[in-house]
Structure formats: C-alpha cells, structure tokens
PDB file of C-alpha atoms in Angstrom:
ATOM      1  CA  ASP A   1      20.910  22.116  10.443  1.00  0.00           C
ATOM      2  CA  ARG A   2      21.219  18.317  10.423  1.00  0.00           C
ATOM      3  CA  SER A   3      17.565  17.649   9.582  1.00  0.00           C
ATOM      4  CA  ASN A   4      17.711  20.003   6.579  1.00  0.00           C
ATOM      5  CA  ARG A   5      20.868  18.309   5.304  1.00  0.00           C
ATOM      6  CA  VAL A   6      19.232  14.888   5.617  1.00  0.00           C
ATOM      7  CA  LEU A   7      16.113  16.095   3.792  1.00  0.00           C
ATOM      8  CA  THR A   8      18.270  17.560   1.010  1.00  0.00           C
ATOM      9  CA  LYS A   9      20.073  14.223   0.632  1.00  0.00           C
ATOM     10  CA  VAL A  10      16.796  12.331   0.360  1.00  0.00           C
ATOM     11  CA  LYS A  11      15.385  14.826  -2.168  1.00  0.00           C
ATOM     12  CA  THR A  12      18.539  14.517  -4.269  1.00  0.00           C
ATOM     13  CA  THR A  13      18.281  10.709  -4.185  1.00  0.00           C
ATOM     14  CA  ILE A  14      14.622  10.824  -5.242  1.00  0.00           C
ATOM     15  CA  LEU A  15      15.383  13.236  -8.105  1.00  0.00           C
ATOM     16  CA  ALA A  16      18.227  11.043  -9.381  1.00  0.00           C
ATOM     17  CA  THR A  17      15.972   7.981  -9.263  1.00  0.00           C
ATOM     18  CA  LEU A  18      13.214   9.834 -11.113  1.00  0.00           C
ATOM     19  CA  LEU A  19      15.596  10.808 -13.903  1.00  0.00           C
ATOM     20  CA  SER A  20      16.857   7.227 -14.251  1.00  0.00           C
ATOM     21  CA  ALA A  21      13.355   5.798 -14.159  1.00  0.00           C
ATOM     22  CA  ALA A  22      12.273   8.162 -16.921  1.00  0.00           C
ATOM     23  CA  ALA A  23      14.834   6.580 -19.246  1.00  0.00           C
ATOM     24  CA  ALA A  24      13.205   3.249 -18.562  1.00  0.00           C
ATOM     25  CA  PHE A  25       9.921   4.021 -20.294  1.00  0.00           C
ATOM     26  CA  ALA A  26      11.133   3.458 -23.819  1.00  0.00           C
ATOM     27  CA  PRO A  27      10.732   6.869 -25.516  1.00  0.00           C
ATOM     28  CA  ALA A  28       9.169   8.776 -28.581  1.00  0.00           C
ATOM     29  CA  LYS A  29       7.520  12.073 -29.473  1.00  0.00           C
ATOM     30  CA  GLN A  30       5.899  12.038 -32.870  1.00  0.00           C
ATOM     31  CA  ALA A  31       6.310   9.347 -35.499  1.00  0.00           C
ATOM     32  CA  VAL A  32       7.337  12.187 -37.794  1.00  0.00           C
ATOM     33  CA  GLN A  33      10.699  12.822 -36.154  1.00  0.00           C
ATOM     34  CA  THR A  34      12.961  10.223 -37.744  1.00  0.00           C
ATOM     35  CA  THR A  35      12.748   6.880 -39.402  1.00  0.00           C
ATOM     36  CA  SER A  36      14.759   5.363 -36.530  1.00  0.00           C
ATOM     37  CA  LEU A  37      11.832   5.879 -34.160  1.00  0.00           C
ATOM     38  CA  SER A  38       9.505   3.728 -36.263  1.00  0.00           C
ATOM     39  CA  ALA A  39      11.963   0.861 -35.914  1.00  0.00           C
ATOM     40  CA  PHE A  40      11.160   0.620 -32.202  1.00  0.00           C
ATOM     41  CA  GLN A  41       7.410   1.260 -32.206  1.00  0.00           C
ATOM     42  CA  ASN A  42       6.588  -2.443 -32.104  1.00  0.00           C
ATOM     43  CA  GLU A  43       9.191  -3.379 -29.510  1.00  0.00           C
ATOM     44  CA  LEU A  44       8.204  -5.180 -26.338  1.00  0.00           C
ATOM     45  CA  GLY A  45       6.925  -2.630 -23.848  1.00  0.00           C
ATOM     46  CA  ALA A  46       5.118  -0.424 -26.361  1.00  0.00           C
ATOM     47  CA  GLN A  47       1.705  -1.317 -24.936  1.00  0.00           C
ATOM     48  CA  GLU A  48      -1.733   0.189 -24.512  1.00  0.00           C
ATOM     49  CA  PRO A  49      -2.833   2.735 -23.476  1.00  0.00           C
ATOM     50  CA  LEU A  50       0.310   4.800 -24.208  1.00  0.00           C
ATOM     51  CA  GLY A  51       1.824   2.712 -26.970  1.00  0.00           C
ATOM     52  CA  PHE A  52       5.363   3.756 -27.891  1.00  0.00           C
ATOM     53  CA  TYR A  53       5.952   6.496 -25.334  1.00  0.00           C
ATOM     54  CA  ASP A  54       8.995   8.796 -25.573  1.00  0.00           C
ATOM     55  CA  PRO A  55       8.238  12.179 -23.968  1.00  0.00           C
ATOM     56  CA  TRP A  56      11.937  13.095 -23.597  1.00  0.00           C
ATOM     57  CA  GLY A  57      13.127  11.844 -26.974  1.00  0.00           C
ATOM     58  CA  PHE A  58      15.685   9.324 -25.733  1.00  0.00           C
ATOM     59  CA  LEU A  59      15.392   7.259 -28.919  1.00  0.00           C
ATOM     60  CA  VAL A  60      15.560  10.060 -31.463  1.00  0.00           C
ATOM     61  CA  ASP A  61      18.273   9.004 -33.939  1.00  0.00           C
ATOM     62  CA  ALA A  62      19.028   5.982 -31.736  1.00  0.00           C
ATOM     63  CA  ASP A  63      20.283   2.658 -33.069  1.00  0.00           C
ATOM     64  CA  GLN A  64      19.531  -0.858 -31.802  1.00  0.00           C
ATOM     65  CA  GLU A  65      22.494  -0.784 -29.421  1.00  0.00           C
ATOM     66  CA  ARG A  66      21.144   2.382 -27.791  1.00  0.00           C
ATOM     67  CA  PHE A  67      17.682   0.869 -27.459  1.00  0.00           C
ATOM     68  CA  ASP A  68      19.057  -2.324 -25.921  1.00  0.00           C
ATOM     69  CA  ARG A  69      21.043  -0.277 -23.412  1.00  0.00           C
ATOM     70  CA  LEU A  70      17.933   1.668 -22.339  1.00  0.00           C
ATOM     71  CA  ARG A  71      15.917  -1.540 -22.104  1.00  0.00           C
ATOM     72  CA  TYR A  72      18.639  -3.092 -19.915  1.00  0.00           C
ATOM     73  CA  VAL A  73      18.569  -0.033 -17.630  1.00  0.00           C
ATOM     74  CA  GLU A  74      14.770  -0.170 -17.462  1.00  0.00           C
ATOM     75  CA  LEU A  75      14.788  -3.822 -16.459  1.00  0.00           C
ATOM     76  CA  LYS A  76      17.487  -3.304 -13.846  1.00  0.00           C
ATOM     77  CA  HIS A  77      15.735  -0.340 -12.236  1.00  0.00           C
ATOM     78  CA  GLY A  78      12.427  -2.178 -12.340  1.00  0.00           C
ATOM     79  CA  ARG A  79      13.867  -5.238 -10.617  1.00  0.00           C
ATOM     80  CA  ILE A  80      15.538  -3.128  -7.925  1.00  0.00           C
ATOM     81  CA  SER A  81      12.307  -1.190  -7.378  1.00  0.00           C
ATOM     82  CA  MET A  82      10.252  -4.375  -7.041  1.00  0.00           C
ATOM     83  CA  LEU A  83      12.617  -5.602  -4.335  1.00  0.00           C
ATOM     84  CA  ALA A  84      12.568  -2.200  -2.635  1.00  0.00           C
ATOM     85  CA  PHE A  85       8.768  -1.964  -2.666  1.00  0.00           C
ATOM     86  CA  VAL A  86       8.329  -5.446  -1.227  1.00  0.00           C
ATOM     87  CA  GLY A  87      10.999  -4.630   1.369  1.00  0.00           C
ATOM     88  CA  GLN A  88       9.022  -1.569   2.452  1.00  0.00           C
ATOM     89  CA  ILE A  89       5.841  -3.565   2.872  1.00  0.00           C
ATOM     90  CA  VAL A  90       7.513  -6.422   4.737  1.00  0.00           C
ATOM     91  CA  THR A  91       9.512  -4.315   7.199  1.00  0.00           C
ATOM     92  CA  ARG A  92       6.642  -1.900   7.880  1.00  0.00           C
ATOM     93  CA  ALA A  93       4.476  -4.916   8.649  1.00  0.00           C
ATOM     94  CA  GLY A  94       6.917  -5.647  11.479  1.00  0.00           C
ATOM     95  CA  LEU A  95       8.867  -8.460   9.843  1.00  0.00           C
ATOM     96  CA  HIS A  96      12.645  -8.201  10.230  1.00  0.00           C
ATOM     97  CA  LEU A  97      15.617 -10.523  10.114  1.00  0.00           C
ATOM     98  CA  PRO A  98      16.383 -12.176  13.458  1.00  0.00           C
ATOM     99  CA  GLY A  99      19.603 -11.655  15.369  1.00  0.00           C
ATOM    100  CA  SER A 100      21.969  -8.686  15.484  1.00  0.00           C
ATOM    101  CA  VAL A 101      23.004  -6.432  12.651  1.00  0.00           C
ATOM    102  CA  ASP A 102      26.380  -5.522  14.170  1.00  0.00           C
ATOM    103  CA  LEU A 103      28.898  -6.605  16.777  1.00  0.00           C
ATOM    104  CA  ASP A 104      27.371  -4.221  19.319  1.00  0.00           C
ATOM    105  CA  GLY A 105      24.271  -6.405  19.474  1.00  0.00           C
ATOM    106  CA  ASP A 106      21.856  -4.000  17.761  1.00  0.00           C
ATOM    107  CA  SER A 107      18.926  -5.959  16.332  1.00  0.00           C
ATOM    108  CA  PHE A 108      17.630  -5.454  12.801  1.00  0.00           C
ATOM    109  CA  ASP A 109      14.332  -4.077  14.072  1.00  0.00           C
ATOM    110  CA  SER A 110      16.109  -1.474  16.224  1.00  0.00           C
ATOM    111  CA  PHE A 111      16.652   0.685  13.146  1.00  0.00           C
ATOM    112  CA  PRO A 112      13.875   2.607  11.377  1.00  0.00           C
ATOM    113  CA  ASP A 113      12.247   1.399   8.170  1.00  0.00           C
ATOM    114  CA  GLY A 114      12.565   2.947   4.731  1.00  0.00           C
ATOM    115  CA  ALA A 115      14.925   5.793   3.848  1.00  0.00           C
ATOM    116  CA  ALA A 116      15.276   6.647   7.533  1.00  0.00           C
ATOM    117  CA  ALA A 117      17.432   3.535   7.878  1.00  0.00           C
ATOM    118  CA  LEU A 118      20.009   5.183   5.598  1.00  0.00           C
ATOM    119  CA  PHE A 119      19.590   8.900   6.299  1.00  0.00           C
ATOM    120  CA  GLY A 120      18.983  10.513   9.666  1.00  0.00           C
ATOM    121  CA  GLU A 121      19.946  10.394  13.313  1.00  0.00           C
ATOM    122  CA  ASP A 122      18.847   6.768  13.789  1.00  0.00           C
ATOM    123  CA  ALA A 123      20.314   5.449  10.528  1.00  0.00           C
ATOM    124  CA  ILE A 124      22.607   2.464  10.353  1.00  0.00           C
ATOM    125  CA  PRO A 125      26.319   3.251  10.929  1.00  0.00           C
ATOM    126  CA  THR A 126      28.330   4.558   7.981  1.00  0.00           C
ATOM    127  CA  ALA A 127      30.329   1.306   7.914  1.00  0.00           C
ATOM    128  CA  GLY A 128      27.084  -0.608   7.360  1.00  0.00           C
ATOM    129  CA  LEU A 129      26.066   1.671   4.493  1.00  0.00           C
ATOM    130  CA  VAL A 130      29.491   1.226   2.885  1.00  0.00           C
ATOM    131  CA  GLN A 131      29.103  -2.554   3.130  1.00  0.00           C
ATOM    132  CA  LEU A 132      25.701  -2.390   1.445  1.00  0.00           C
ATOM    133  CA  ILE A 133      27.059  -0.253  -1.396  1.00  0.00           C
ATOM    134  CA  GLY A 134      30.057  -2.566  -1.771  1.00  0.00           C
ATOM    135  CA  PHE A 135      27.845  -5.660  -1.932  1.00  0.00           C
ATOM    136  CA  VAL A 136      25.594  -4.093  -4.570  1.00  0.00           C
ATOM    137  CA  GLY A 137      28.693  -3.064  -6.520  1.00  0.00           C
ATOM    138  CA  LEU A 138      30.001  -6.634  -6.505  1.00  0.00           C
ATOM    139  CA  LEU A 139      26.643  -7.929  -7.765  1.00  0.00           C
ATOM    140  CA  GLU A 140      26.612  -5.296 -10.495  1.00  0.00           C
ATOM    141  CA  LEU A 141      30.161  -6.004 -11.676  1.00  0.00           C
ATOM    142  CA  PHE A 142      30.361  -9.785 -11.416  1.00  0.00           C
ATOM    143  CA  VAL A 143      26.928 -11.402 -10.989  1.00  0.00           C
ATOM    144  CA  MET A 144      23.996  -9.453 -12.434  1.00  0.00           C
ATOM    145  CA  LYS A 145      25.255  -9.465 -16.011  1.00  0.00           C
ATOM    146  CA  ASP A 146      25.523 -11.719 -19.057  1.00  0.00           C
ATOM    147  CA  VAL A 147      28.695 -13.533 -18.012  1.00  0.00           C
ATOM    148  CA  THR A 148      28.512 -16.424 -20.487  1.00  0.00           C
ATOM    149  CA  GLY A 149      27.289 -14.462 -23.515  1.00  0.00           C
ATOM    150  CA  GLU A 150      24.204 -16.687 -23.817  1.00  0.00           C
ATOM    151  CA  ALA A 151      21.577 -14.022 -23.122  1.00  0.00           C
ATOM    152  CA  GLU A 152      18.457 -14.117 -25.306  1.00  0.00           C
ATOM    153  CA  PHE A 153      17.549 -10.494 -24.572  1.00  0.00           C
ATOM    154  CA  PRO A 154      18.830  -7.471 -22.586  1.00  0.00           C
ATOM    155  CA  GLY A 155      18.543  -8.304 -18.896  1.00  0.00           C
ATOM    156  CA  ASP A 156      18.802 -12.088 -19.333  1.00  0.00           C
ATOM    157  CA  PHE A 157      21.163 -13.059 -16.513  1.00  0.00           C
ATOM    158  CA  ARG A 158      20.522 -16.811 -16.376  1.00  0.00           C
ATOM    159  CA  ASN A 159      24.105 -17.530 -17.484  1.00  0.00           C
ATOM    160  CA  GLY A 160      23.282 -21.162 -18.192  1.00  0.00           C
ATOM    161  CA  ALA A 161      22.389 -21.850 -14.552  1.00  0.00           C
ATOM    162  CA  LEU A 162      19.111 -20.298 -13.386  1.00  0.00           C
ATOM    163  CA  ASP A 163      16.440 -21.353 -15.834  1.00  0.00           C
ATOM    164  CA  PHE A 164      13.174 -21.983 -13.936  1.00  0.00           C
ATOM    165  CA  GLY A 165      11.713 -23.705 -17.009  1.00  0.00           C
ATOM    166  CA  TRP A 166      12.286 -20.756 -19.347  1.00  0.00           C
ATOM    167  CA  ASP A 167      13.502 -22.943 -22.207  1.00  0.00           C
ATOM    168  CA  THR A 168      10.265 -24.934 -22.074  1.00  0.00           C
ATOM    169  CA  PHE A 169       8.145 -21.870 -22.941  1.00  0.00           C
ATOM    170  CA  GLY A 170       7.054 -21.002 -26.461  1.00  0.00           C
ATOM    171  CA  PRO A 171       7.883 -17.645 -28.120  1.00  0.00           C
ATOM    172  CA  GLN A 172       4.534 -16.045 -27.242  1.00  0.00           C
ATOM    173  CA  THR A 173       4.715 -17.163 -23.601  1.00  0.00           C
ATOM    174  CA  LYS A 174       8.225 -15.744 -23.311  1.00  0.00           C
ATOM    175  CA  LEU A 175       7.105 -12.391 -24.730  1.00  0.00           C
ATOM    176  CA  ARG A 176       4.127 -12.305 -22.370  1.00  0.00           C
ATOM    177  CA  LYS A 177       6.279 -13.030 -19.320  1.00  0.00           C
ATOM    178  CA  ARG A 178       8.839 -10.422 -20.327  1.00  0.00           C
ATOM    179  CA  ALA A 179       6.037  -7.879 -20.795  1.00  0.00           C
ATOM    180  CA  ILE A 180       4.684  -8.715 -17.337  1.00  0.00           C
ATOM    181  CA  GLU A 181       8.098  -8.106 -15.812  1.00  0.00           C
ATOM    182  CA  LEU A 182       8.397  -4.757 -17.610  1.00  0.00           C
ATOM    183  CA  ASN A 183       4.975  -3.612 -16.413  1.00  0.00           C
ATOM    184  CA  ASN A 184       5.553  -4.749 -12.838  1.00  0.00           C
ATOM    185  CA  GLY A 185       8.932  -3.022 -12.815  1.00  0.00           C
ATOM    186  CA  ARG A 186       7.466   0.215 -14.123  1.00  0.00           C
ATOM    187  CA  ALA A 187       4.722   0.120 -11.504  1.00  0.00           C
ATOM    188  CA  ALA A 188       7.285  -0.618  -8.773  1.00  0.00           C
ATOM    189  CA  MET A 189       9.449   2.342  -9.819  1.00  0.00           C
ATOM    190  CA  MET A 190       6.495   4.660  -9.374  1.00  0.00           C
ATOM    191  CA  GLY A 191       5.449   2.853  -6.186  1.00  0.00           C
ATOM    192  CA  ILE A 192       8.790   3.091  -4.390  1.00  0.00           C
ATOM    193  CA  LEU A 193       9.176   6.746  -5.389  1.00  0.00           C
ATOM    194  CA  GLY A 194       5.725   7.410  -3.943  1.00  0.00           C
ATOM    195  CA  LEU A 195       6.658   5.718  -0.667  1.00  0.00           C
ATOM    196  CA  MET A 196       9.943   7.648  -0.460  1.00  0.00           C
ATOM    197  CA  MET A 197       8.121  10.940  -0.969  1.00  0.00           C
ATOM    198  CA  HIS A 198       5.439  10.077   1.594  1.00  0.00           C
ATOM    199  CA  GLU A 199       8.156   9.384   4.137  1.00  0.00           C
ATOM    200  CA  GLN A 200       9.078  13.061   4.017  1.00  0.00           C
ATOM    201  CA  ILE A 201       5.569  14.177   5.038  1.00  0.00           C
ATOM    202  CA  GLU A 202       5.542  14.659   8.793  1.00  0.00           C
ATOM    203  CA  GLY A 203       3.142  12.344  10.566  1.00  0.00           C
ATOM    204  CA  ASN A 204       2.383  10.365   7.415  1.00  0.00           C
ATOM    205  CA  PRO A 205       2.069   6.630   8.157  1.00  0.00           C
ATOM    206  CA  VAL A 206       3.294   5.765   4.611  1.00  0.00           C
ATOM    207  CA  ILE A 207       1.721   2.312   4.230  1.00  0.00           C
ATOM    208  CA  GLY A 208       1.187   1.468   7.888  1.00  0.00           C
ATOM    209  CA  VAL A 209      -2.393   2.761   7.734  1.00  0.00           C
ATOM    210  CA  PHE A 210      -3.284  -0.077   5.322  1.00  0.00           C
ATOM    211  CA  ILE A 211      -1.832  -2.884   7.422  1.00  0.00           C
ATOM    212  CA  GLY A 212      -4.996  -3.129   9.521  1.00  0.00           C
ATOM    213  CA  TYR A 213      -7.290  -3.703   6.522  1.00  0.00           C
TER     214      TYR A 213
END
C-alpha cells in the first residue's frame, strides 16, 4: 500500500546516504596492505581515537587524485548534513519561514517536518520537490565548486570572493579549522541519519522531547 511504498523510499534514501557517508571517513585496513596507504596516514582527518580509519579499503592502491576526490565528497556530505541537522532542530522547534510556500496560499508550517515533508500523504507537491532538486543541481554545477582554480584544498569554494579572514590565518590555524569542519561534518552525517531513522519509529518524538529541557 501507499504507506509501505513511502517507507521503502525512505529506507532506500537512508541506505544510499549511509553508503556515501562511509566513503567520507578516509579509509584503511592494515598498514601492511600497500605502500600507498602509508602515504595518507598523516593526512588531515586521521585523528584520535581511530587514527587513519579505512574499514572498507577505499584507499587501497589509491593515488593522491583518488584521495582528494574522497575528501571532497566527505566535505560536501558533511556540509549538507550540518545544514540538514540544524534544519531539523529549527523546524521542530516551531520556527518556519513566514508567508506562503505556493500560489494556493499554503504556509510553510502547514507541511510536516523532516522526511515527511518530502515523502508521504502530507508532503509538498511534486512540483515543489522538483524545484528543490533543480536548485540543488544548479548549486552543484555552477556555484559550489572551484570556479576560479584558486582552491587551496579540496572543498575550498571561496573563488576569490568569500574569505571571512581565511588568508589572515597561519598554517596551523588553517589546519585546525579544517579539522574542526571535518569532525563536525562527520558528526552531522551520523546525527541526521539518526534523526531520519527515528522518524520511522511510530510515536517517536524524534528531537521534540528535548525541546522542553
């Protein structure tokens, strides 16, 4: 029935996100495998307590280009997950954009929060979902990328415009801030997956139970 189809869609989405997030945690099994692994063991992100962690062997026989690609994917998924997690908290706290979301006069808060806003009987119209996907696609293709070729590291999308004082930082401060972003992104990936899974438990308040504390 319809509810089973919706649940299957959500489960498929969660599984796909899990697989992509796994690639983010820069990989390795045993230092014995190949000499190429040792080249990445001191890269940014190989931090205590796990160190250089590669349970699925993504970096076995990998070169620098492969590593940079995985690091770019990790950063992108982490940034998206941080936005998604904050969005969950904000909307479930009752904060929504003012005005109407469509020409029919439906307000933003008239739709459910979380995954239910995309899948289910009360989800936003298909046209709205297509617009969201199209907007994200435009950002991916033309904005969230190294347009000018001036990037210092994978995921550097300043493009000579958005700096926020980055060029005033020393090398160690830059590394520390990049490590903070990696860790926050990794935590957010796990956090948003946890919220998405909790949404599927009937009667579970997700995070609403904590709002009163």
